[in-house]
mmCIF file of N, CA and C in Angstrom:
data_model
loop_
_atom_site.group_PDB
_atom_site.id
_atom_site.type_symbol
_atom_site.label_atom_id
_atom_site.label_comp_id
_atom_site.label_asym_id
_atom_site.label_seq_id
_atom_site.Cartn_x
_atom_site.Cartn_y
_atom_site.Cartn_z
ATOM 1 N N UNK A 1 0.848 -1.176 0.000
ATOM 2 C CA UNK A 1 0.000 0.000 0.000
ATOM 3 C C UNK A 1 0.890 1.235 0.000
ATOM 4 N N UNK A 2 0.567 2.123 -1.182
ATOM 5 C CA UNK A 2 1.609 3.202 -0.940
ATOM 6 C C UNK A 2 0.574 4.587 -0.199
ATOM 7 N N UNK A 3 1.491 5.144 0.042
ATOM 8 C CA UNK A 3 0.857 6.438 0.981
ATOM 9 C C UNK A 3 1.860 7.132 0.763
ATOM 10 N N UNK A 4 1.611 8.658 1.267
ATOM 11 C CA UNK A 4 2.462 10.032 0.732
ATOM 12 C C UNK A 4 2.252 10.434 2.293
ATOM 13 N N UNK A 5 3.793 10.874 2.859
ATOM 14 C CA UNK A 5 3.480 11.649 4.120
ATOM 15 C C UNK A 5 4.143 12.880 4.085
ATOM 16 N N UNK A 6 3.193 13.789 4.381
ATOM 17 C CA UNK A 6 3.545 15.226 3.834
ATOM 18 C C UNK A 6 3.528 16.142 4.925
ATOM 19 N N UNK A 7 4.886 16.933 4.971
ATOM 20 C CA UNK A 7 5.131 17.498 5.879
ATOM 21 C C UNK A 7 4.861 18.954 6.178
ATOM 22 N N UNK A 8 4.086 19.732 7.082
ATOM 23 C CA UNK A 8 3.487 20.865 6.908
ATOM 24 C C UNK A 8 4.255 21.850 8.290
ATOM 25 N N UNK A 9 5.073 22.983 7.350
ATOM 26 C CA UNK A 9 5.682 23.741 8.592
ATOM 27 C C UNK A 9 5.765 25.210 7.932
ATOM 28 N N UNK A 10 6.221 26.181 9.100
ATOM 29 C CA UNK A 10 5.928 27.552 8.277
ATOM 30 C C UNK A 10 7.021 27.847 9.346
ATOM 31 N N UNK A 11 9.156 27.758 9.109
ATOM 32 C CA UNK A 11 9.947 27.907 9.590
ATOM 33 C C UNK A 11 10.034 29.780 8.972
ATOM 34 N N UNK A 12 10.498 30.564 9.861
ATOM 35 C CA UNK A 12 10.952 31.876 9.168
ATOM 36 C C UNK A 12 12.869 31.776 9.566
ATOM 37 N N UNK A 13 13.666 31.956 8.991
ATOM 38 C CA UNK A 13 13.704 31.857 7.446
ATOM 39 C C UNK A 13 13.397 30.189 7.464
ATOM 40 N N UNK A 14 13.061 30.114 6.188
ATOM 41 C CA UNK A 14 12.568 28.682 5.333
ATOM 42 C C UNK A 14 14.234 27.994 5.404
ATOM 43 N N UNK A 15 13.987 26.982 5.728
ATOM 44 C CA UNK A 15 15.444 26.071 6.073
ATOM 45 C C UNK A 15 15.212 24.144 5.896
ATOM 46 N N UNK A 16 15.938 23.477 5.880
ATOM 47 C CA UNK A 16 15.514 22.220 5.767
ATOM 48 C C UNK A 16 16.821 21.161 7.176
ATOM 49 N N UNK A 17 17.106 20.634 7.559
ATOM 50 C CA UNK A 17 15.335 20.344 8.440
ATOM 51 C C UNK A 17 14.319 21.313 8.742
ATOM 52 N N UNK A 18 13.367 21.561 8.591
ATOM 53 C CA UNK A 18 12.416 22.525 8.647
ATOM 54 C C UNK A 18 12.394 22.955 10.406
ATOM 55 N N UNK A 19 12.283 21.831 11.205
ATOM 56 C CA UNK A 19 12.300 21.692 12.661
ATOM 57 C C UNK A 19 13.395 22.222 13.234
ATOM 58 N N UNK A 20 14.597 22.562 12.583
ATOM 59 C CA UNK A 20 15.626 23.188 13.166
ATOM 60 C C UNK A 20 15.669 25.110 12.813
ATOM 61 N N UNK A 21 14.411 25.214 12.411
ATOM 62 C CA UNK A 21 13.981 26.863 12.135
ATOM 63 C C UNK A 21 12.594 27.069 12.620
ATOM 64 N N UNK A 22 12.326 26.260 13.426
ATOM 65 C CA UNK A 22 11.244 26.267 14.699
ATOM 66 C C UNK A 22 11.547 26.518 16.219
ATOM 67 N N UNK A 23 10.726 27.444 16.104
ATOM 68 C CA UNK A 23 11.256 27.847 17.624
ATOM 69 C C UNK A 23 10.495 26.772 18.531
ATOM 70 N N UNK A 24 9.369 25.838 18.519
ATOM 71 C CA UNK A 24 8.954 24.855 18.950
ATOM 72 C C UNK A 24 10.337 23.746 19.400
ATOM 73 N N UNK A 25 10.317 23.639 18.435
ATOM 74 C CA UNK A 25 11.610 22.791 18.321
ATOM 75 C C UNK A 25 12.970 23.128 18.725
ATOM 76 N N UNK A 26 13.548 24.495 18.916
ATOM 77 C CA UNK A 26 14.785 24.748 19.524
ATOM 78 C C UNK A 26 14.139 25.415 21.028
ATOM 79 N N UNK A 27 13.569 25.365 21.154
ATOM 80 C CA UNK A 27 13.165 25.642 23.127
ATOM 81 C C UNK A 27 13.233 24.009 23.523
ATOM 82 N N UNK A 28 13.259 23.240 22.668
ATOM 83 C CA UNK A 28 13.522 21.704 23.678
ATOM 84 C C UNK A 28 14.958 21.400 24.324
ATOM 85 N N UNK A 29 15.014 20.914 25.386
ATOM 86 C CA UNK A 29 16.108 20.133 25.796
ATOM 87 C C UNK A 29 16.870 20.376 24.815
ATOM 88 N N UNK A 30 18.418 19.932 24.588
ATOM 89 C CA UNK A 30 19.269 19.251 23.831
ATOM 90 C C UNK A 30 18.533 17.812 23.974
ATOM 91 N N UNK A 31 19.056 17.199 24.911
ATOM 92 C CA UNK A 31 18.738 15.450 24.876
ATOM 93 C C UNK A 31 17.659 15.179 24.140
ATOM 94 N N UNK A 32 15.873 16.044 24.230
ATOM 95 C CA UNK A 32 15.413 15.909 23.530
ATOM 96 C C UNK A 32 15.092 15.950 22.231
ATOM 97 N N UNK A 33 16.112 16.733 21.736
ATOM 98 C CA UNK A 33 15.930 17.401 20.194
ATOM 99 C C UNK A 33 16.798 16.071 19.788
ATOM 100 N N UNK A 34 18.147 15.631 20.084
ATOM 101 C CA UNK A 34 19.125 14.277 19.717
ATOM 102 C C UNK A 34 17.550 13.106 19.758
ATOM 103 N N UNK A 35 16.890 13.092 20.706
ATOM 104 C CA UNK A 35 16.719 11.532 20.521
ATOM 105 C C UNK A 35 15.150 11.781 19.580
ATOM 106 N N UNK A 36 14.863 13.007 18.886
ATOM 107 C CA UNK A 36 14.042 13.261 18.060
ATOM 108 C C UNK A 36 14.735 13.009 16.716
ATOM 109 N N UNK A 37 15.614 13.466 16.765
ATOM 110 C CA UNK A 37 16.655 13.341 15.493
ATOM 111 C C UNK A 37 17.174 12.123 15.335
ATOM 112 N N UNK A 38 17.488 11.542 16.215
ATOM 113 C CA UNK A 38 17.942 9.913 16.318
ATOM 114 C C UNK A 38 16.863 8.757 15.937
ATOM 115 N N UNK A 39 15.814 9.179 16.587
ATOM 116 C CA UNK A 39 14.488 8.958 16.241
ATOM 117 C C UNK A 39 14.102 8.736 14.803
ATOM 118 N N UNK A 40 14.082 9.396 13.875
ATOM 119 C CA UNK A 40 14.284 9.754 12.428
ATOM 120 C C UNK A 40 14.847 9.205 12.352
ATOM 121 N N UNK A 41 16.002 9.527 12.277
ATOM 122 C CA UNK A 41 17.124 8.797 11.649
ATOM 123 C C UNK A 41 17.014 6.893 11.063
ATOM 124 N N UNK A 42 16.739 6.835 12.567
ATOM 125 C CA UNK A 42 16.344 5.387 12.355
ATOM 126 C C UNK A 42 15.204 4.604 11.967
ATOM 127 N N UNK A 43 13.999 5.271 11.706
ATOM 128 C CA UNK A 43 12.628 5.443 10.866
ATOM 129 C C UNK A 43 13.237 5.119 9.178
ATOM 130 N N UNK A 44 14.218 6.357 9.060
ATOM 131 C CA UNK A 44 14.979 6.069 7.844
ATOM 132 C C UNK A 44 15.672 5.329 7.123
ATOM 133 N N UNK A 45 16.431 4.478 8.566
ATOM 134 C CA UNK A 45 17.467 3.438 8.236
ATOM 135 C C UNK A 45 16.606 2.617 7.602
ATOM 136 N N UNK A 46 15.175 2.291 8.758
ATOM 137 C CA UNK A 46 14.409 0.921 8.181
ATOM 138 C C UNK A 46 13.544 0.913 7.056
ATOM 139 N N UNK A 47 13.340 2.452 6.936
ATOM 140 C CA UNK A 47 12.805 2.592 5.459
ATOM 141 C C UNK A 47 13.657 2.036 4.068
ATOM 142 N N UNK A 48 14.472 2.750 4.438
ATOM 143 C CA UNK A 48 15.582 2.190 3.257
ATOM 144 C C UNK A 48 15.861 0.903 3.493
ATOM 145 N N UNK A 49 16.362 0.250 4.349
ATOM 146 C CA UNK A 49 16.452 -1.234 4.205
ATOM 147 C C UNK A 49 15.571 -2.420 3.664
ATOM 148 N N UNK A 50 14.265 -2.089 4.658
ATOM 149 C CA UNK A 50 13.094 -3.200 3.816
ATOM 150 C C UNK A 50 12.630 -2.189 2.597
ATOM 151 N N UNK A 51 13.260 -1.338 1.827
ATOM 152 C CA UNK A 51 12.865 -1.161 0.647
ATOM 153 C C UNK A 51 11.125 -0.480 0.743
ATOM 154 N N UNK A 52 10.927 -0.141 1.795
ATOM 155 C CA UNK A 52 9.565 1.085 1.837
ATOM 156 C C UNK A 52 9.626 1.735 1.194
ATOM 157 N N UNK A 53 10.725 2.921 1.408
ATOM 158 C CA UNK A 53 10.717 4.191 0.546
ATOM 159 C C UNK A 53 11.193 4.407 -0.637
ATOM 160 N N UNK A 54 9.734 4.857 -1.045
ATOM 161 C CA UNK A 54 10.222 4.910 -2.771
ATOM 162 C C UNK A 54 11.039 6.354 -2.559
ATOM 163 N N UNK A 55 10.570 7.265 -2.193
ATOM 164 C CA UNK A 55 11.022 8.501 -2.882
ATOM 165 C C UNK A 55 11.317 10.148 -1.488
ATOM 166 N N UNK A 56 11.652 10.787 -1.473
ATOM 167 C CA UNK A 56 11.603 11.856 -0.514
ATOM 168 C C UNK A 56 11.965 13.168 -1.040
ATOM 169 N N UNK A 57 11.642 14.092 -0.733
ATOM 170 C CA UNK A 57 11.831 15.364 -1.044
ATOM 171 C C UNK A 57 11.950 16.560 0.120
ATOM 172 N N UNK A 58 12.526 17.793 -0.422
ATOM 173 C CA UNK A 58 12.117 18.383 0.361
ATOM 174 C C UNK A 58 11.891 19.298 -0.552
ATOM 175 N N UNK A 59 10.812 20.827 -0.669
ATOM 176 C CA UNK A 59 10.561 21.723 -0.761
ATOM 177 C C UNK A 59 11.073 22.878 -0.667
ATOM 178 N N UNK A 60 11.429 23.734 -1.865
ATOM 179 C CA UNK A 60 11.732 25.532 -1.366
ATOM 180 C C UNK A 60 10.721 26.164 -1.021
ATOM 181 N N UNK A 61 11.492 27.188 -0.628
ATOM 182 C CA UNK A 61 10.662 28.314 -0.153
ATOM 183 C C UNK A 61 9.333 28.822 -0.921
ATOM 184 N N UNK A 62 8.158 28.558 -0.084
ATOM 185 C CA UNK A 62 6.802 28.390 -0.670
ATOM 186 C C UNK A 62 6.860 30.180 -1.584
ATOM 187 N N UNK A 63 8.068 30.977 -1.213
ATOM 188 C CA UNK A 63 7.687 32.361 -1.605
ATOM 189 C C UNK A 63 8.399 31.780 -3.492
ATOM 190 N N UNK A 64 9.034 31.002 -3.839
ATOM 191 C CA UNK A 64 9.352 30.488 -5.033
ATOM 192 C C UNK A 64 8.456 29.719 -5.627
ATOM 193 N N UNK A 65 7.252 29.719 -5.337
ATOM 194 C CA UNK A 65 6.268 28.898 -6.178
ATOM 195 C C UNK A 65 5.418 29.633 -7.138
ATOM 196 N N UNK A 66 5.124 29.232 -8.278
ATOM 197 C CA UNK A 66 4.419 29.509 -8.898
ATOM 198 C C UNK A 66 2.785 29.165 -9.129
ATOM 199 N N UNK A 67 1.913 29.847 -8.685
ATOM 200 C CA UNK A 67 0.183 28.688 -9.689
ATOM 201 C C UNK A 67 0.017 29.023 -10.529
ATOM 202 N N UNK A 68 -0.897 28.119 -11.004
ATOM 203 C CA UNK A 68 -1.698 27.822 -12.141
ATOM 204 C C UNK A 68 -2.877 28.047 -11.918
ATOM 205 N N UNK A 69 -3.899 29.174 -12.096
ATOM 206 C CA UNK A 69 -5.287 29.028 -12.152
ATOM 207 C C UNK A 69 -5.973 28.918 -13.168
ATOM 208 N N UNK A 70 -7.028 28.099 -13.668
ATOM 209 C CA UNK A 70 -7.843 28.870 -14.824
ATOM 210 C C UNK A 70 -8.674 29.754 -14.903
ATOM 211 N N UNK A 71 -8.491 31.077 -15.598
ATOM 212 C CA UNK A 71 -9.100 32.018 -15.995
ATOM 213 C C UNK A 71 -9.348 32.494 -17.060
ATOM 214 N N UNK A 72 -10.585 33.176 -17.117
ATOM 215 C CA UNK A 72 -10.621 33.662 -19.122
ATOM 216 C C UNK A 72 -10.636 32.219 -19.651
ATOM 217 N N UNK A 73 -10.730 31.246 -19.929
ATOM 218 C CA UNK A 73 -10.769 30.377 -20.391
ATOM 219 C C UNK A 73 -9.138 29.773 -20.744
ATOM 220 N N UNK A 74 -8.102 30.612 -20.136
ATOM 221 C CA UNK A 74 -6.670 30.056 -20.206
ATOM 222 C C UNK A 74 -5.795 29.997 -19.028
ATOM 223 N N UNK A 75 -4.890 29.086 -18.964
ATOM 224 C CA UNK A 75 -3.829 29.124 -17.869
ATOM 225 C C UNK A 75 -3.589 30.903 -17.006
ATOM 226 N N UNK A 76 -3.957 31.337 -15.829
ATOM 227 C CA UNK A 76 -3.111 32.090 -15.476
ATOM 228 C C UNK A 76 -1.891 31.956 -14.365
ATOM 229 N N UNK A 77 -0.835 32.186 -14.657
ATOM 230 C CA UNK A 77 0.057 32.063 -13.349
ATOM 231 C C UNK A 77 0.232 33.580 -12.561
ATOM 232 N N UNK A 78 0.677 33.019 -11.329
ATOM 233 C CA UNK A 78 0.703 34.098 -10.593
ATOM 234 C C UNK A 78 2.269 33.358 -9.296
ATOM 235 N N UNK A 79 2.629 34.312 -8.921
ATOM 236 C CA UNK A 79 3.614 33.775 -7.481
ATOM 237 C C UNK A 79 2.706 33.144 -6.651
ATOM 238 N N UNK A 80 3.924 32.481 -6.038
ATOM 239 C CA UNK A 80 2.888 31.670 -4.848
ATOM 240 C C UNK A 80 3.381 32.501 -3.338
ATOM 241 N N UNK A 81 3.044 31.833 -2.106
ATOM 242 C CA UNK A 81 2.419 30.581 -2.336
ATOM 243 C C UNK A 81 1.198 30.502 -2.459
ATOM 244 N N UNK A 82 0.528 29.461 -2.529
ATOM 245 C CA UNK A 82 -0.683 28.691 -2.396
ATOM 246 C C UNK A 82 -1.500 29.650 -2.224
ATOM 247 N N UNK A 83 -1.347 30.211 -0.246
ATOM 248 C CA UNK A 83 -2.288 30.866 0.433
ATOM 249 C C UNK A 83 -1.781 31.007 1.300
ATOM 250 N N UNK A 84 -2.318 32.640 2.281
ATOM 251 C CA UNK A 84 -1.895 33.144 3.268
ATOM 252 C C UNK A 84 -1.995 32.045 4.372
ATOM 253 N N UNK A 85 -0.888 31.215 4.973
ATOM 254 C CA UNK A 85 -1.250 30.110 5.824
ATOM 255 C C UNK A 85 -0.175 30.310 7.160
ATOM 256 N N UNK A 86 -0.341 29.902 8.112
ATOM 257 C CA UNK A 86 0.617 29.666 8.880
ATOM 258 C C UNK A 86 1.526 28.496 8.426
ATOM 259 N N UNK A 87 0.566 27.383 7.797
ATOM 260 C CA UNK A 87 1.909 26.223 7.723
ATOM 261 C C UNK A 87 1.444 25.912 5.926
ATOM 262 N N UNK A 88 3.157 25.528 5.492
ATOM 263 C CA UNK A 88 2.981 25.211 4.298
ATOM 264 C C UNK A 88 3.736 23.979 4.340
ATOM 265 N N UNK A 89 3.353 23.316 2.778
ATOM 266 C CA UNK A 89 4.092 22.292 2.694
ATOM 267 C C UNK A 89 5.585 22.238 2.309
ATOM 268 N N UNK A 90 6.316 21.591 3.244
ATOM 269 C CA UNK A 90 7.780 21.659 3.683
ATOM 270 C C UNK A 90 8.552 20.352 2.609
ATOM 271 N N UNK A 91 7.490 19.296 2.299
ATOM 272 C CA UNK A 91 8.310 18.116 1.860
ATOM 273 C C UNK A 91 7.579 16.940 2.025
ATOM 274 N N UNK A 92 7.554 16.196 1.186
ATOM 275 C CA UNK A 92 7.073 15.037 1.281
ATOM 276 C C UNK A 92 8.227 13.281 1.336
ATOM 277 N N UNK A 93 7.274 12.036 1.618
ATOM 278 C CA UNK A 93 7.887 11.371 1.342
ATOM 279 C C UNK A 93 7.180 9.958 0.759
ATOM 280 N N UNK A 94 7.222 9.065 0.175
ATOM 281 C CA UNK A 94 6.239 8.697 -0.831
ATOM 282 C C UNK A 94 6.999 6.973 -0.215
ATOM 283 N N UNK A 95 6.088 6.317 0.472
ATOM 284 C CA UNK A 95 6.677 4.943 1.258
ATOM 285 C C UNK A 95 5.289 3.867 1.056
ATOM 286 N N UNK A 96 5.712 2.685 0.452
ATOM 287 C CA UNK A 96 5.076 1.421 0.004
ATOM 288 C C UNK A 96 5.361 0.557 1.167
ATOM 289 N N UNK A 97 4.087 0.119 1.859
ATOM 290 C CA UNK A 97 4.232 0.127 2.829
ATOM 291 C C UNK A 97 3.169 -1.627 3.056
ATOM 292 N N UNK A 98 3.191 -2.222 4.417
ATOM 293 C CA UNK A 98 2.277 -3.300 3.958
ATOM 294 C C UNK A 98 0.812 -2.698 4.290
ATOM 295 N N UNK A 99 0.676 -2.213 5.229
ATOM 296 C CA UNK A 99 -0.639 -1.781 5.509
ATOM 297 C C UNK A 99 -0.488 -0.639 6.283
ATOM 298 N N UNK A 100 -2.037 -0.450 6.411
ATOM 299 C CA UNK A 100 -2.013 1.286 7.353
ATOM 300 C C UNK A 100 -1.331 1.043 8.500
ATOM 301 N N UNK A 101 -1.549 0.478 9.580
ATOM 302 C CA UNK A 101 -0.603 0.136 10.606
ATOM 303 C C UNK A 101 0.451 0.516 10.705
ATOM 304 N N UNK A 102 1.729 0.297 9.551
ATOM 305 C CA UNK A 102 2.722 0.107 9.636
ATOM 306 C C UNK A 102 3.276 2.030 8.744
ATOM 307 N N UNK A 103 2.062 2.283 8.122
ATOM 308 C CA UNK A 103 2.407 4.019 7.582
ATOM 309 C C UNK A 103 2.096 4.299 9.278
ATOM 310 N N UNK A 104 1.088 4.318 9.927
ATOM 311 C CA UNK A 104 0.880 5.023 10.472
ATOM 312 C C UNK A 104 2.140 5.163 11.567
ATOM 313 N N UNK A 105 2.404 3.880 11.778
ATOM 314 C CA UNK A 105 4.278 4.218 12.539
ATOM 315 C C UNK A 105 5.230 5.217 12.485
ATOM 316 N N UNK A 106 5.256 4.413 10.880
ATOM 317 C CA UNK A 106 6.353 5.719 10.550
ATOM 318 C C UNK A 106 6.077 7.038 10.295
ATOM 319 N N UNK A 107 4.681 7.585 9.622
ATOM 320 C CA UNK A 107 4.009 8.648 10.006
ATOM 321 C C UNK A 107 4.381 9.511 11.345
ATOM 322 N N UNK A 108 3.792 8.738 12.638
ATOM 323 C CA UNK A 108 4.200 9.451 13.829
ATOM 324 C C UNK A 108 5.623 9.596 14.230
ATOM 325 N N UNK A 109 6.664 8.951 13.758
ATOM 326 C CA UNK A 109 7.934 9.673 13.891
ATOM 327 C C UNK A 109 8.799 10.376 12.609
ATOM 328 N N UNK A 110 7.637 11.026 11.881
ATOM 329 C CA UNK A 110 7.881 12.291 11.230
ATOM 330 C C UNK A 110 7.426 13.361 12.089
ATOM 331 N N UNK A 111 6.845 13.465 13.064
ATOM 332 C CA UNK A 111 6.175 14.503 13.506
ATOM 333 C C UNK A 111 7.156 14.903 14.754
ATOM 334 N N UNK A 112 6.858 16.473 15.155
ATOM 335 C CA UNK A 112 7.640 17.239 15.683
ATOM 336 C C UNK A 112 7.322 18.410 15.639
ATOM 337 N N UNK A 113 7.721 18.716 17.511
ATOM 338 C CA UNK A 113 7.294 20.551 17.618
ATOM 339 C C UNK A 113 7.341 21.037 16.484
ATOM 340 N N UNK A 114 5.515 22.321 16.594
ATOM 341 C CA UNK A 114 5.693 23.245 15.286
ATOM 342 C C UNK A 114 5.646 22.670 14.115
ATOM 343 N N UNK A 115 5.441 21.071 13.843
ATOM 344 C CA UNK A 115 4.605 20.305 12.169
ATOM 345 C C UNK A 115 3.973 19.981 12.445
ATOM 346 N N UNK A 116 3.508 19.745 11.063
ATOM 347 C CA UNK A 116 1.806 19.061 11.405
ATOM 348 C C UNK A 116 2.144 17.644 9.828
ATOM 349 N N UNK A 117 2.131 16.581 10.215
ATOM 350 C CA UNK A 117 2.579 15.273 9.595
ATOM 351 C C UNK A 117 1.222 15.001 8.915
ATOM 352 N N UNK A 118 0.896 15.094 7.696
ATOM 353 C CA UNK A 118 -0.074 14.284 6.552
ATOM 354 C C UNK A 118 -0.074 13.602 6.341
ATOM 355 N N UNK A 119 -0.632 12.311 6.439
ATOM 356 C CA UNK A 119 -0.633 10.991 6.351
ATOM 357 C C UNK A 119 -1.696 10.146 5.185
ATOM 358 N N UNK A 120 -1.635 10.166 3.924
ATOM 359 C CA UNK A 120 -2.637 9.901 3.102
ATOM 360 C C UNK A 120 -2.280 8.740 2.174
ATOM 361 N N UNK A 121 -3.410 7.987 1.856
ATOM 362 C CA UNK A 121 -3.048 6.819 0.960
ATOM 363 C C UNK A 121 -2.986 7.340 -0.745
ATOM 364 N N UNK A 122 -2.690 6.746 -1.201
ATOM 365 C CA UNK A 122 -2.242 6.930 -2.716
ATOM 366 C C UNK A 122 -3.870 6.513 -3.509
ATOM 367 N N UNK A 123 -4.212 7.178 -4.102
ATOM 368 C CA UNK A 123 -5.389 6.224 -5.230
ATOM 369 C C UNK A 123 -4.577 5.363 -6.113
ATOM 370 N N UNK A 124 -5.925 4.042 -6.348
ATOM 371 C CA UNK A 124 -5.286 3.160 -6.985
ATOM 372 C C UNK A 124 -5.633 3.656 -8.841
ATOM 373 N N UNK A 125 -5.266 3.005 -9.688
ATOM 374 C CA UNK A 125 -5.623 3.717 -10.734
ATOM 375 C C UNK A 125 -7.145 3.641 -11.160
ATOM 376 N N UNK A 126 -7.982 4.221 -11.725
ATOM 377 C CA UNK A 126 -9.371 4.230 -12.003
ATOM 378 C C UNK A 126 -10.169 4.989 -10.856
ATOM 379 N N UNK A 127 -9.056 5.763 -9.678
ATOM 380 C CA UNK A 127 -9.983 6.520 -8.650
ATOM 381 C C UNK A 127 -10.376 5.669 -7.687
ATOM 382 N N UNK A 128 -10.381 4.409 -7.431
ATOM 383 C CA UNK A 128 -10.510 4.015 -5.989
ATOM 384 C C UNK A 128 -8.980 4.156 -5.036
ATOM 385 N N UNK A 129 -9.914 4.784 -3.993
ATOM 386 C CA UNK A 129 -8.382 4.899 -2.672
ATOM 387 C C UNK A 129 -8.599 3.326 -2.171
ATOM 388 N N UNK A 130 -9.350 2.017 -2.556
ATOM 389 C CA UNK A 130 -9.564 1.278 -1.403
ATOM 390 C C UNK A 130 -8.495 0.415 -2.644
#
């Protein structure tokens, strides 16, 4: 089962780890911020090993985006981002997984002071999510 977990943060300045330009996140402990990071880390190892993760990214600065709306009956672009938000999307990561159970694991140790972790299944082709 693949799923997309998408990471939602609004760091000023825009930085990657995103969590290390959170003030949520730098008012913690030291010890705690290491075994958050360690934490990860090793989410990662096992991703990559049993071959979960297909893919990962991270995101620029939402002020470098461009849309697409339709108007007049043609493409208009405009700067982004998106929308006036507190949190934008920071990065995703795209993991084949056996079942929800096992996203939802690794899901919760993406998350961290100041994000907000998206957790969604992939549609299969023809529009069913089941």
């Amino acid at each position: 089962m693949k799923y997309v977990i998408m990471i939602h943060s609004n760091p000023e300045p825009w930085g990657h780890p995103t969590s290390e330009y959170l003030a949520a996140h730098q008012e913690l402990p030291a010890e705690v911020r290491d075994r958050l990071n360690a934490d990860f880390e090793q989410v990662m190892t096992e991703l990559h090993a049993n071959g979960e993760l297909v893919v990962g990214e991270a995101l620029a600065d939402p002020r470098t985006a461009r849309l697409y709306r339709w108007r007049d009956g043609a493409p208009l672009a405009t700067d982004g981002p998106y929308s006036e938000a507190k949190e934008h999307l920071a990065g995703f990561f795209l993991i084949d997984v056996e079942d929800q159970a096992r996203a939802d694991a690794v899901a919760a140790k993406f998350a961290g002071p100041g994000e907000t972790v998206e957790l969604r299944p992939l549609m299969w082709p023809g529009g069913s999510d089941q």
